[in-house]
Short mmCIF file of C-alpha atoms in Angstrom, two decimals:
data_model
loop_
_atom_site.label_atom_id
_atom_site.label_comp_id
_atom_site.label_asym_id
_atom_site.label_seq_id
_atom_site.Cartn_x
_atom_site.Cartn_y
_atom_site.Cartn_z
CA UNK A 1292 -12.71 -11.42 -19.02
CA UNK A 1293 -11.58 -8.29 -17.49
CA UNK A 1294 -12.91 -7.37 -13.30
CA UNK A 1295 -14.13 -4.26 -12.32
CA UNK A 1296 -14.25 -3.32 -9.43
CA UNK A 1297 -16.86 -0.30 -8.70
CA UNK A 1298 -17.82 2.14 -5.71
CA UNK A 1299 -21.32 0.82 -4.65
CA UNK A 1300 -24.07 2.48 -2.29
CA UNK A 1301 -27.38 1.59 -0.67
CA UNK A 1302 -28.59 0.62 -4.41
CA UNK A 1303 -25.91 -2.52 -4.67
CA UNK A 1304 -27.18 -4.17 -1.15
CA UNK A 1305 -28.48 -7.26 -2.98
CA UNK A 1306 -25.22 -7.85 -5.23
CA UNK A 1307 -23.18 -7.37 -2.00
CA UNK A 1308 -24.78 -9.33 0.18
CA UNK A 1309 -24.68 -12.27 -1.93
CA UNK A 1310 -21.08 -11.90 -2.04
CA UNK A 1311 -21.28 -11.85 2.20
CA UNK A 1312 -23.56 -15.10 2.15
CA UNK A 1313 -21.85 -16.74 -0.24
CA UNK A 1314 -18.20 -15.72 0.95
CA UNK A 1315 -18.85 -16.06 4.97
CA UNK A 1316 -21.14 -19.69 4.20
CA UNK A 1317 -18.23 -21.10 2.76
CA UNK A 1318 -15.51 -20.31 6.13
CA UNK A 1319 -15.64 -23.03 8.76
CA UNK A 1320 -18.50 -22.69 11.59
CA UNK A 1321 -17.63 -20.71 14.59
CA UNK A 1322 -19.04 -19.99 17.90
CA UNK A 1323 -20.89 -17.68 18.22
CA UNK A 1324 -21.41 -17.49 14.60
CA UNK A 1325 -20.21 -14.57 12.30
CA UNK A 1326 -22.04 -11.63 12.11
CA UNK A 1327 -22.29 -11.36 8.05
CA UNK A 1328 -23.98 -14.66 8.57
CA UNK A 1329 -27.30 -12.99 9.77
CA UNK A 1330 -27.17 -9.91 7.23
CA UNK A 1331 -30.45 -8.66 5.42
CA UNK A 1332 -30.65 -6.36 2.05
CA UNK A 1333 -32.02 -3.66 4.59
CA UNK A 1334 -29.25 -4.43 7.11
CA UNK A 1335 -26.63 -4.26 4.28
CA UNK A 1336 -27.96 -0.84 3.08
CA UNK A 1337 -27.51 0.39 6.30
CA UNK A 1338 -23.79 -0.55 6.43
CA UNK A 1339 -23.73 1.13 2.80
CA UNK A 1340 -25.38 4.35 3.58
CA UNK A 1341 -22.66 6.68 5.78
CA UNK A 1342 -19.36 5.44 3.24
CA UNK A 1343 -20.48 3.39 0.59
CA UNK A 1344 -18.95 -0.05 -0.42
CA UNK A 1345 -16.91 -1.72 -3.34
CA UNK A 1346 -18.52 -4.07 -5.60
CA UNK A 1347 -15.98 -6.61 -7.37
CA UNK A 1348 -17.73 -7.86 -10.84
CA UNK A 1349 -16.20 -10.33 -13.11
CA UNK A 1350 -18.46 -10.58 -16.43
CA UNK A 1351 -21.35 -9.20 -15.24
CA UNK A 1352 -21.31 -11.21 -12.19
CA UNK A 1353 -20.78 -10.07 -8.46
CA UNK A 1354 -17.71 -11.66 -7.04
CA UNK A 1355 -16.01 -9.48 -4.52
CA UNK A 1356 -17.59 -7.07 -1.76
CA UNK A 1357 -16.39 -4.87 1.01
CA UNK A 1358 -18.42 -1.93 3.13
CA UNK A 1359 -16.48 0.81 3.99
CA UNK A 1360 -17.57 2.08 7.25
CA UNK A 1361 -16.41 5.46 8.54
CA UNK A 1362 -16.36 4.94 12.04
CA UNK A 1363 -17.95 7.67 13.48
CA UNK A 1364 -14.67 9.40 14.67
CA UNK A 1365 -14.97 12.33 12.20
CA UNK A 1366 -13.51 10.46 9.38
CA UNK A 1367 -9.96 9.70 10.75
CA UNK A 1368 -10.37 5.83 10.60
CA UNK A 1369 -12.52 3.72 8.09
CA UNK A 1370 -13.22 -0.06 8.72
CA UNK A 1371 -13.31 -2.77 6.10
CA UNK A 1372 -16.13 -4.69 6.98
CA UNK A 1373 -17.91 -7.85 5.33
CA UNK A 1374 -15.06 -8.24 3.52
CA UNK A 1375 -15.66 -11.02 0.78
CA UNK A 1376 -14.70 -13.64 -2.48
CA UNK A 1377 -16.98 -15.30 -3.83
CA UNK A 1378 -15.58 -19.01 -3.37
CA UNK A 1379 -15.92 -19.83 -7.13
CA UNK A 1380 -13.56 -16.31 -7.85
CA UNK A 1381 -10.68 -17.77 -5.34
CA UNK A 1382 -7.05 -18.44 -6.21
CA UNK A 1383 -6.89 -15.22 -8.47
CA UNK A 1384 -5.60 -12.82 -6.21
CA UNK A 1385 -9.04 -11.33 -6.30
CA UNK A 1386 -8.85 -10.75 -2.89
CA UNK A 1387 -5.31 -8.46 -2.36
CA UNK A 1388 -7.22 -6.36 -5.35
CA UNK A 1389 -10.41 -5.55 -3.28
CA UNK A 1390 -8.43 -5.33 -0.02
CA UNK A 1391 -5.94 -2.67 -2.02
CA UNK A 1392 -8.76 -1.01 -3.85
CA UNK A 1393 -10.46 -0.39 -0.18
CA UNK A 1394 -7.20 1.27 1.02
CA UNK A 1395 -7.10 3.67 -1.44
CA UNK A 1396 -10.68 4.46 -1.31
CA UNK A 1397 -10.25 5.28 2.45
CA UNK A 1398 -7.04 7.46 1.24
CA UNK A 1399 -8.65 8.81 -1.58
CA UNK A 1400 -11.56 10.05 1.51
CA UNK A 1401 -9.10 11.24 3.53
CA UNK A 1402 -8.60 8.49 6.45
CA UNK A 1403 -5.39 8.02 7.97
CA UNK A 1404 -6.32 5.14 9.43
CA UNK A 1405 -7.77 1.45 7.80
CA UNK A 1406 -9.03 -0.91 10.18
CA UNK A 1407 -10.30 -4.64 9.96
CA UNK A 1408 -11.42 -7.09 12.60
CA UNK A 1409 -10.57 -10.69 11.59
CA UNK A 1410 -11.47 -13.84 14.07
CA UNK A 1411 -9.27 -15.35 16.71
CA UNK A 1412 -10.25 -18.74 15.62
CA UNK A 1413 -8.95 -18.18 11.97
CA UNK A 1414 -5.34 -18.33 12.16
CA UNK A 1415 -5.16 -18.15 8.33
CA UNK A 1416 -7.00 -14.89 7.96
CA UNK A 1417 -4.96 -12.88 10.40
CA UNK A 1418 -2.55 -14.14 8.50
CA UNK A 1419 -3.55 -12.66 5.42
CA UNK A 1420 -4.13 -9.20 7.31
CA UNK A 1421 -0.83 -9.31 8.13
CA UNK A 1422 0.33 -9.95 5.23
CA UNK A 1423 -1.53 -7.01 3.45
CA UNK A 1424 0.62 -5.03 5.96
CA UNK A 1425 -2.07 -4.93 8.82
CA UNK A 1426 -0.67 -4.59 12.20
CA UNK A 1427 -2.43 -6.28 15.71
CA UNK A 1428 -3.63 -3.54 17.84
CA UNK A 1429 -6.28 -4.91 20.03
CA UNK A 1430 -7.94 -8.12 21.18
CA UNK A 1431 -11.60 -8.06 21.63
CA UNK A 1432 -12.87 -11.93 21.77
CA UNK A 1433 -13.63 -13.31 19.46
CA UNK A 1434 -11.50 -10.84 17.42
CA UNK A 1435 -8.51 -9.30 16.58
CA UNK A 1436 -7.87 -5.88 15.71
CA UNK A 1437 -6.07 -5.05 13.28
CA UNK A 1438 -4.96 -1.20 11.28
CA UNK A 1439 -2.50 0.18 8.78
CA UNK A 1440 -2.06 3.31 7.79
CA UNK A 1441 -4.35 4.84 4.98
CA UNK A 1442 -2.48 5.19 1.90
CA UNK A 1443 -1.89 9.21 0.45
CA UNK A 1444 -1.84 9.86 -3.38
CA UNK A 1445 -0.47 12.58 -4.45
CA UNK A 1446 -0.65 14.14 -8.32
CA UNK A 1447 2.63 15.14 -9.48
CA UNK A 1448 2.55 17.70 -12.61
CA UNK A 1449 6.59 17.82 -12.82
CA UNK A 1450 10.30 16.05 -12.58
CA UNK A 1451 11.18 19.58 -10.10
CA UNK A 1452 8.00 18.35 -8.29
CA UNK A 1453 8.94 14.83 -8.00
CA UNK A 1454 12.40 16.05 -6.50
CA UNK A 1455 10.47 18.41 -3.92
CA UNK A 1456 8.16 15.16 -3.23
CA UNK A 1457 11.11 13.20 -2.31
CA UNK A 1458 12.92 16.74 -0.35
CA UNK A 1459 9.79 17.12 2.02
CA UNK A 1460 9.15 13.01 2.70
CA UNK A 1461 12.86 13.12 3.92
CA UNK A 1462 11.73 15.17 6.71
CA UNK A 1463 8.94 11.91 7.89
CA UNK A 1464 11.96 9.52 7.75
CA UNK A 1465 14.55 8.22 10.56
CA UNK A 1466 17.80 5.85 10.61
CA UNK A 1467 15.75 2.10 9.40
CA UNK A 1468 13.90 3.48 7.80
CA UNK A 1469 13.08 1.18 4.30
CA UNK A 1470 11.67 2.73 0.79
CA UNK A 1471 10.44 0.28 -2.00
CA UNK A 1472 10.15 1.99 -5.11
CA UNK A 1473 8.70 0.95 -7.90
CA UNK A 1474 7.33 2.02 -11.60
CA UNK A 1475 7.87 1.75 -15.25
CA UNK A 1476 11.27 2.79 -16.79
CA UNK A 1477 11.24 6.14 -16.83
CA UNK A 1478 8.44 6.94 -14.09
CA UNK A 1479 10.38 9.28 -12.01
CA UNK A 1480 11.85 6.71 -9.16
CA UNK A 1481 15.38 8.21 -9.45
CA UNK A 1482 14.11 11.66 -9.40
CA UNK A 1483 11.89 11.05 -6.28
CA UNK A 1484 15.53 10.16 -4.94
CA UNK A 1485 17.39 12.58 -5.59
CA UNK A 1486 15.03 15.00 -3.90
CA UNK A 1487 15.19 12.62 -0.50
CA UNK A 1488 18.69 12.70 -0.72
CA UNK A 1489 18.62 16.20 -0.72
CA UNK A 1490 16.50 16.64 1.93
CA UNK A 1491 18.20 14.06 4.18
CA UNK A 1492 21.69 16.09 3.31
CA UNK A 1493 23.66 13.47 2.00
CA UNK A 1494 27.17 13.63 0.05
CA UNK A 1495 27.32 12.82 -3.52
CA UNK A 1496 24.87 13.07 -6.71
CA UNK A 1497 22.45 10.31 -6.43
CA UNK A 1498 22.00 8.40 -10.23
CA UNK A 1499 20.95 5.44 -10.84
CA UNK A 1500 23.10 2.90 -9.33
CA UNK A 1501 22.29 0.08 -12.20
CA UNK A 1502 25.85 -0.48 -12.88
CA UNK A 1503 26.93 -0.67 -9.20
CA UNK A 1504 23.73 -2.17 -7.74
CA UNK A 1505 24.32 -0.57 -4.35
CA UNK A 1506 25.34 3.32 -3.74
CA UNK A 1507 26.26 4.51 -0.28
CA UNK A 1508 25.86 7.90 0.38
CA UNK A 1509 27.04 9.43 3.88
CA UNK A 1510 25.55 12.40 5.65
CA UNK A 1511 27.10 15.49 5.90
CA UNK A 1512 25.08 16.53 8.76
CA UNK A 1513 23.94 14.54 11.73
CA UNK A 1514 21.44 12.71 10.00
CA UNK A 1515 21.43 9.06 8.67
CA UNK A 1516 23.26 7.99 5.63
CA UNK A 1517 21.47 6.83 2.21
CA UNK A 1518 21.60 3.61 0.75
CA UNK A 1519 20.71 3.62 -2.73
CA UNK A 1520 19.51 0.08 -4.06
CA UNK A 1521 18.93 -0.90 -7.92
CA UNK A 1522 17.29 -4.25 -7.79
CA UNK A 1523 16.24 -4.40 -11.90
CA UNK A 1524 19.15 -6.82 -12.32
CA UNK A 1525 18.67 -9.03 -9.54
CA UNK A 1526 17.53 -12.33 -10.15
CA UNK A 1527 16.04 -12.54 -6.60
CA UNK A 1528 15.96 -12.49 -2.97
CA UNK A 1529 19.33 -14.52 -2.44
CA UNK A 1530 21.27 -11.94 -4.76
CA UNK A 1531 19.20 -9.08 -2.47
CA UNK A 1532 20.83 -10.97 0.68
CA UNK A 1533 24.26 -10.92 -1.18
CA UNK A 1534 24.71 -7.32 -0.67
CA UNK A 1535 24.54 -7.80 2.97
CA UNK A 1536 22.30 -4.80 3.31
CA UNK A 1537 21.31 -5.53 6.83
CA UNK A 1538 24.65 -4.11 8.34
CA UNK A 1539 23.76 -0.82 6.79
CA UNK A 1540 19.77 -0.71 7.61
CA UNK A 1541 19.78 0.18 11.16
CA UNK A 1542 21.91 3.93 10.73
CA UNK A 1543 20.90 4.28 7.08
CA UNK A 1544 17.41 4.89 4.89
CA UNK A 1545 17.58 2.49 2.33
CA UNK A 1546 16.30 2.72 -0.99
CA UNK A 1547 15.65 0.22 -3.11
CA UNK A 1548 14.33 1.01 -6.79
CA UNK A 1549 12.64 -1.96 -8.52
CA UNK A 1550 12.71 -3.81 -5.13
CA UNK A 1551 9.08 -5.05 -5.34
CA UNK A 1552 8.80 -8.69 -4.75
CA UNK A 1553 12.85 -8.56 -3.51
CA UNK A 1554 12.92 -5.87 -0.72
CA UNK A 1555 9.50 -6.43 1.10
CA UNK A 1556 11.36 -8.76 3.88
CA UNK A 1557 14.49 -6.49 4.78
CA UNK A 1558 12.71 -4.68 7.53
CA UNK A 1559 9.25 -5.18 9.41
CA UNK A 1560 8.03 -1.87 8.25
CA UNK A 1561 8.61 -0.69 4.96
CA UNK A 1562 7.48 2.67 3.19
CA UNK A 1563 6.08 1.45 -0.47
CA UNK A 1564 6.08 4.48 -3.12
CA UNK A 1565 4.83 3.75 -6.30
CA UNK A 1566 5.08 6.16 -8.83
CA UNK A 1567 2.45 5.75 -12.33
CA UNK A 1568 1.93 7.93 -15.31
CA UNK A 1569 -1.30 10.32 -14.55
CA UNK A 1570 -1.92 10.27 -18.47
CA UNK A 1571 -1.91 6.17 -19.06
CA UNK A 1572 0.52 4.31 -20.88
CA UNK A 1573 -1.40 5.37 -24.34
CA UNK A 1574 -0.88 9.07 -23.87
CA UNK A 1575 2.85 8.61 -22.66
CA UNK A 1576 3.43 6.60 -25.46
CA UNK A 1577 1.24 8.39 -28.28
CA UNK A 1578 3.81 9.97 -31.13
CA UNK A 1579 5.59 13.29 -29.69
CA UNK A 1580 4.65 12.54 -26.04
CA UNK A 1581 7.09 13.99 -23.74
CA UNK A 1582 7.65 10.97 -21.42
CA UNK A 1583 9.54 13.11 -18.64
CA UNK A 1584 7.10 15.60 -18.77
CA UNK A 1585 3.89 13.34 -18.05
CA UNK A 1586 2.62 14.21 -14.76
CA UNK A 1587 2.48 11.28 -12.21
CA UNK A 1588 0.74 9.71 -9.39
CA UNK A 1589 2.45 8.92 -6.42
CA UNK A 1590 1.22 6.74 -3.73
CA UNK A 1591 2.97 6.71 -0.27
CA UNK A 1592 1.37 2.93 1.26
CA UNK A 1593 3.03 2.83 4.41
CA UNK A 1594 3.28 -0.99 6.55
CA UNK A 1595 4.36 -1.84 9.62
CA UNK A 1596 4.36 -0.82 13.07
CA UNK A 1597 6.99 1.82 12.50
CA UNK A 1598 4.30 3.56 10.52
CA UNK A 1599 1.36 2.84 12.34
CA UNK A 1600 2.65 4.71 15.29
CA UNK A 1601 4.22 7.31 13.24
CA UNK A 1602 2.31 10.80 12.25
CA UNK A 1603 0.81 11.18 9.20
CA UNK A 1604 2.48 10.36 5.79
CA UNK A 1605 1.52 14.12 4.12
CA UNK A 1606 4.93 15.28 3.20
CA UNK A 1607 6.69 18.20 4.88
CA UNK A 1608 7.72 21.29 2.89
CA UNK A 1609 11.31 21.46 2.56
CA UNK A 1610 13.23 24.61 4.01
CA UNK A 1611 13.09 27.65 1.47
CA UNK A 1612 10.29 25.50 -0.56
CA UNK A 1613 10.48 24.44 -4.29
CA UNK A 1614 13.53 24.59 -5.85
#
């Protein structure tokens, strides 16, 4: 059985707020109770009616649900709210799904900001925030506030795009900085770095370091080196830890290609960039299909507090433009 997951309005209050009742019933009781718990069709309507919501369905059958509310600051911020599983969906990893789908919907809108208020009382929870790269910004009792950074997509057409991509991100990125690439073989991850490497200034063509694992490549400016990471071989974290990485992160931007899974705990803030075929794995794979020609999707999810502080993720043009 295959879930859907589908942008929802006003029209979809019932399905959602079955997933609320159902999902908030089954949490443990808390004083004073949660909100969701006294929710109406007409009162979920409302929360669907200024942004709209996303209904999770597995086989015809409602099982996820978040409202995405705007915020009323002019559509800088959107806040997950009623955030749900069904109880009889859990253990799936339904719920990293929805919460992913809902940043990119508030990207996709043009937020810059996602934020979600979990309970004080539910250690496990904030956890999971946290997890999804959530970072505490306030404490209003009973809850904590928590944001991230809206994630940016970005269509690429072409490989000289890709390489301008990567030249005017350099200009967003500082010494500690961490990048996590990650996409099929082929997909356009070493590209993307040689264009930050050219924008950062560094010595040295940048290739893929497969055969080496680890490439350092020094400034020839004032501006941090590169560390160029191939994790494909790996067989895990330890073998990560092995290349004593850590000595370099602090002066250096590290790279590391295939490093999903591996790289996520060598810095508290980490920029993710992952890079897909625009044209599905079909048309990049039909007879004749030009698979470095495909255009691609980028998207820049930024976590941490690094990022949450930082400006926004829209790259800047590098000097003289396209090249």
């Amino acid at each position: 059985m295959t879930v859907e997951t589908r942008r929802v309005g006003p029209e979809a209050a019932a399905e959602v707020l079955a997933v609320v009742r159902a999902a908030f019933a089954d949490r443990p009781v808390l004083d004073p109770p949660a909100d969701a718990l006294a929710e109406t069709e007409e009162t979920i309507a409302g929360l669907l009616a200024p942004g709209g919501g996303l209904l999770m369905v597995d086989d015809g059958h409602p099982v996820g649900a978040v409202v995405l509310d705007p915020g009323g600051d002019g559509g800088d911020t959107v806040y997950l709210r009623r955030f749900g599983i069904d109880p009889s969906a859990r253990g799936r990893g339904l719920a990293r799904d929805l919460v992913r789908a809902g940043l990119l919907a508030a990207g996709r809108a043009g937020a810059a900001r996602v934020v979600i208020l979990a309970r004080e009382e539910l250690p496990r929870t904030v956890a999971f925030w946290r997890d999804m790269g959530f970072v505490e910004t306030a404490r209003h009792a009973p809850y904590v506030e928590m944001a991230r950074p809206a994630p940016v997509v970005i269509e690429v057409p072409t490989a000289d795009a890709m390489r301008e991509l990567g030249r005017g991100l350099a200009g967003r990125l500082t010494a500690g900085d961490v990048l996590v690439l990650s996409g099929e073989l082929g997909a356009g991850k070493t590209t993307f770095t040689q264009g930050l490497g050219e924008g950062l200034g560094v010595r040295g063509a940048i290739t893929s370091p497969t055969f080496v694992i680890a490439r350092v490549h020094p400034s020839l400016g004032e501006g941090p080196e590169l560390v160029h990471v191939d994790a494909y071989r790996l067989g895990g974290r330890a073998e990560l830890d092995d290349l004593d990485l850590d000595a370099d992160l602090d002066e250096a931007v590290t790279v590391v290609e295939w490093g999903s899974g591996l790289a996520e705990g060598l810095a508290e803030s980490r920029l993710e960039v992952r890079i897909t075929r625009a044209a599905g794995q079909d048309a990049a794979d039909a007879p004749g299909a030009d698979r470095e020609g495909d255009p691609r999707v980028v998207e820049l999810a930024a976590l941490g507090p690094r990022w949450l502080a930082a400006p926004g993720l829209t790259p800047r043009p590098s000097p003289g433009g396209s090249r």
